[in-house]
Coordinates of C-alpha atoms and ligand atoms in Angstrom, one line a residue:
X1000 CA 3.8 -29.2 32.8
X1001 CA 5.7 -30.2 35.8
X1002 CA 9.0 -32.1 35.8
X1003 CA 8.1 -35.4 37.7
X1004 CA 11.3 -37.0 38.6
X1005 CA 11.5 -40.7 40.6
X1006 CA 14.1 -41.3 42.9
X1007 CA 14.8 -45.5 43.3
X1008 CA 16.2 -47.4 45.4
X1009 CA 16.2 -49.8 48.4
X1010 CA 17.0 -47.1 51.1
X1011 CA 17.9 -49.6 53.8
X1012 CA 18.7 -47.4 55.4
X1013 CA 18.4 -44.0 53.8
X1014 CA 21.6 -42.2 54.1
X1015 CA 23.1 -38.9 54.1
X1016 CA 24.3 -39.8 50.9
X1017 CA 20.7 -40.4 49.3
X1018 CA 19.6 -37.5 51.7
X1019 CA 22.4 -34.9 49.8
X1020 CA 21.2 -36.7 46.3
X1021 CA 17.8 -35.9 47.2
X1022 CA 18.1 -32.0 48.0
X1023 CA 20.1 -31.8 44.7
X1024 CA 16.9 -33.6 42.6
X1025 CA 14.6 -31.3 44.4
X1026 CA 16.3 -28.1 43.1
X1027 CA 16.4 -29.3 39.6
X1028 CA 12.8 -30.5 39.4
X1029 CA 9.3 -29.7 40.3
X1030 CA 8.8 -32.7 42.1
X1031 CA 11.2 -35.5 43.3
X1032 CA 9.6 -39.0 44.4
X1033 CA 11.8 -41.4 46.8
X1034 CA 10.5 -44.7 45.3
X1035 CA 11.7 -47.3 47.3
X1036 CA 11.6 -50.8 45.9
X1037 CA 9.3 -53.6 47.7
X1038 CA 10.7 -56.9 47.0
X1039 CA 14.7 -56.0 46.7
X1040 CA 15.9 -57.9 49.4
X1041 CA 14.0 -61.1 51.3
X1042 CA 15.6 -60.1 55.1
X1043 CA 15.6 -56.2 54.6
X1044 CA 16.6 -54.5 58.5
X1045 CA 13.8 -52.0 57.9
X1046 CA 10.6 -52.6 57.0
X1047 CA 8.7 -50.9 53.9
X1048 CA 6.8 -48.7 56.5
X1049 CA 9.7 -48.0 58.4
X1050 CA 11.8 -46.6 55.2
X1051 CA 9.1 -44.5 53.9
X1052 CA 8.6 -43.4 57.3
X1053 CA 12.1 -42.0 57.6
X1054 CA 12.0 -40.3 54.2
X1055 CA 8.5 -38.7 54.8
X1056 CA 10.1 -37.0 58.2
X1057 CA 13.6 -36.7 56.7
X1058 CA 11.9 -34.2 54.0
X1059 CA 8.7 -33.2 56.5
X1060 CA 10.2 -29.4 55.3
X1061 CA 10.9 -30.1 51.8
X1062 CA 7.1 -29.7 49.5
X1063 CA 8.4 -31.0 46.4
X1064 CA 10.0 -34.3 48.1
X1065 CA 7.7 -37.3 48.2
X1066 CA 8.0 -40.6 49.5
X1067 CA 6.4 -44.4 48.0
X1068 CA 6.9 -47.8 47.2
X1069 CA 6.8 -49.3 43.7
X1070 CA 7.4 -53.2 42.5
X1071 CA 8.1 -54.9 39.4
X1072 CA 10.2 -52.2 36.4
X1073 CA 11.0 -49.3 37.4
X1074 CA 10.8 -47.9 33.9
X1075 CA 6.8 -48.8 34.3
X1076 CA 6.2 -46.7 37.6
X1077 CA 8.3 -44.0 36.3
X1078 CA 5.8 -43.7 33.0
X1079 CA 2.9 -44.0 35.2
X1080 CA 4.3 -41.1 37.6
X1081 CA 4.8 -39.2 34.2
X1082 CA 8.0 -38.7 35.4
X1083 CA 10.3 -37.3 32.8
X1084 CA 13.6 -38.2 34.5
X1085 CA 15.1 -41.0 36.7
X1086 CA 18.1 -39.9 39.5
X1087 CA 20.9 -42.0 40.7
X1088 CA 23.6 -41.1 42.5
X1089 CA 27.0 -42.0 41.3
X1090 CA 29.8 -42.6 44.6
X1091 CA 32.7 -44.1 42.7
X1092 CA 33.7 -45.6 39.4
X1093 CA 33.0 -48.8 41.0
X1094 CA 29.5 -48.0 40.9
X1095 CA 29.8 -46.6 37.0
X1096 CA 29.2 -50.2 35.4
X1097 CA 25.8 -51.3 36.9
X1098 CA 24.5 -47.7 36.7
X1099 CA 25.3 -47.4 33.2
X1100 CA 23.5 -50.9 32.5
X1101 CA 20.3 -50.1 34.3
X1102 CA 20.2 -46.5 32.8
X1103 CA 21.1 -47.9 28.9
X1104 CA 18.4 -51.0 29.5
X1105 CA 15.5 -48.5 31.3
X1106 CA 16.1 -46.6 28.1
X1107 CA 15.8 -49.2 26.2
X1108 CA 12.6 -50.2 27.4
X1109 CA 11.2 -46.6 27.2
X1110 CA 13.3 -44.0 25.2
X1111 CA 11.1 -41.0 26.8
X1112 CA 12.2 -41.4 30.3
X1113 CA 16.3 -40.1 30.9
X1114 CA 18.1 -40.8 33.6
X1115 CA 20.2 -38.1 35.8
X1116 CA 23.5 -39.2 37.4
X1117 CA 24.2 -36.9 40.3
X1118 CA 27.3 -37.0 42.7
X1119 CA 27.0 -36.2 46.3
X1120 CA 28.8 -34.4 48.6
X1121 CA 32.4 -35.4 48.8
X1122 CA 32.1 -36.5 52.5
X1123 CA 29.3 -38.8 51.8
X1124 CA 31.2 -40.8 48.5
X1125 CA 32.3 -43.9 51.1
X1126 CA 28.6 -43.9 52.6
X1127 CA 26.6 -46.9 51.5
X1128 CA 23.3 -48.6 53.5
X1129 CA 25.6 -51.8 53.4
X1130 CA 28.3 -50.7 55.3
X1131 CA 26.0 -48.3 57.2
X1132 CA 24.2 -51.8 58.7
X1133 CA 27.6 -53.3 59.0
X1134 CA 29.3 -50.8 61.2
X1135 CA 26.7 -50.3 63.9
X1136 CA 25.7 -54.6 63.9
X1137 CA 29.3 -54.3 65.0
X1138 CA 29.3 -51.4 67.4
X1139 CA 30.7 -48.4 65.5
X1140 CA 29.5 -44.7 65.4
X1141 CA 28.0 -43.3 62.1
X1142 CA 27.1 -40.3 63.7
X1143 CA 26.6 -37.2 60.8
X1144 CA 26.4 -40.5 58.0
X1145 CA 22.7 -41.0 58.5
X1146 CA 19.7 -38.8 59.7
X1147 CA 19.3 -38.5 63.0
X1148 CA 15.8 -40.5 62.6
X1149 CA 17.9 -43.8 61.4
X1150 CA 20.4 -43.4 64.2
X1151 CA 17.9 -43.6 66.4
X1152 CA 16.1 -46.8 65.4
X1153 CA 18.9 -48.1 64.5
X1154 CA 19.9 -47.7 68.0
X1155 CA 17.0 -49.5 69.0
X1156 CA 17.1 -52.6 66.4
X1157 CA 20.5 -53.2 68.3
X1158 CA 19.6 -52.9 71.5
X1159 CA 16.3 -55.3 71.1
X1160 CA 18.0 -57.8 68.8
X1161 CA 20.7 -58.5 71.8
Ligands
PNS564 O1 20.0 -48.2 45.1 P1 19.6 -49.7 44.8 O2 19.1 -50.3 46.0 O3 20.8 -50.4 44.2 O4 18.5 -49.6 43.7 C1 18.3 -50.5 42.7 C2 17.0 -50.3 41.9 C3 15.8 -50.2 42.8 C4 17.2 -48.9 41.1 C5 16.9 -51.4 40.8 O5 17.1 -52.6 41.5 C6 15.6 -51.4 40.1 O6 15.3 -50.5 39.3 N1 14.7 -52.4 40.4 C7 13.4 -52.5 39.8 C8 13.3 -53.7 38.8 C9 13.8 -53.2 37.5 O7 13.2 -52.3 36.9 N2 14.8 -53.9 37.0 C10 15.4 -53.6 35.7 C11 16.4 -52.5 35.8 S1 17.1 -52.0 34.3

């Protein structure tokens, strides 16, 4: 049977970061799906379509990557995937607490489903969608911190929000 694993998050935007998370999932499982949650954030900078967009041409070249949306517990999309694992990525011990609460609830909930804590690449440990947004609202160059896909549009969000 194949290993299903889901992949959550907001992704707004996708960075290298979830990018070098992603390419690690896909090499330990059969299949990887980049869920990306609907209703995180009320004033998200991309769009639903947009972010599933970017992962779909981020991984055009990668068979086992997938791309779609979920909404309401994660734990329920991840049974109805039959996905047998759930991957985070883990940046800094900052991010340890949460992680370790979502990952000890979810298996709470449903005790079949594990979740896998990967790190990324050192160069990518300060990257977060946050700051991401932050630095180019304010006119600085993340050039080699996102795709080139998301530096592109979010090129353009800055030039037609002026
Ligand atoms: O990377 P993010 O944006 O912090 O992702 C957070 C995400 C999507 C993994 C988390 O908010 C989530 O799982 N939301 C779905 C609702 C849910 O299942 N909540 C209970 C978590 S134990």
């Amino acid at each position: 049977m194949a290993r299903i694993a889901v992949y959550p998050g907001s992704f707004d935007p996708l960075t290298n970061g979830h990018v070098d998370i992603i390419m690690r999932g896909a090499s330990l499982f059969d299949r990887i799906i980049v869920a990306v949650l609907t209703n995180a954030e009320k004033t998200p900078l991309f769009s639903v379509d947009e972010r599933l967009a970017i992962i779909r041409e981020t991984f055009a070249d990668a068979p086992n990557v997938e791309a779609d949306q979920f909404s309401g517990l994660l734990i329920d999309y991840a049974r109805e995937k039959q996905a047998c694992a759930i991957v985070r990525g883990l940046r800094a011990v900052s991010d340890f607490e949460y992680e370790m609460q979502m990952a000890l609830m979810n298996r709470h909930l449903q005790p079949a489903v594990e979740t896998v804590f990967m790190m990324p690449a050192e160069q990518y440990i300060y990257v977060s969608s946050r700051l991401i947004k932050e630095v180019v609202a304010l006119g600085g160059d993340v050039t080699g911190l996102v795709p080139a896909g998301v530096q592109a549009r979010l090129t353009d969000k800055k030039r037609t929000r002026k």
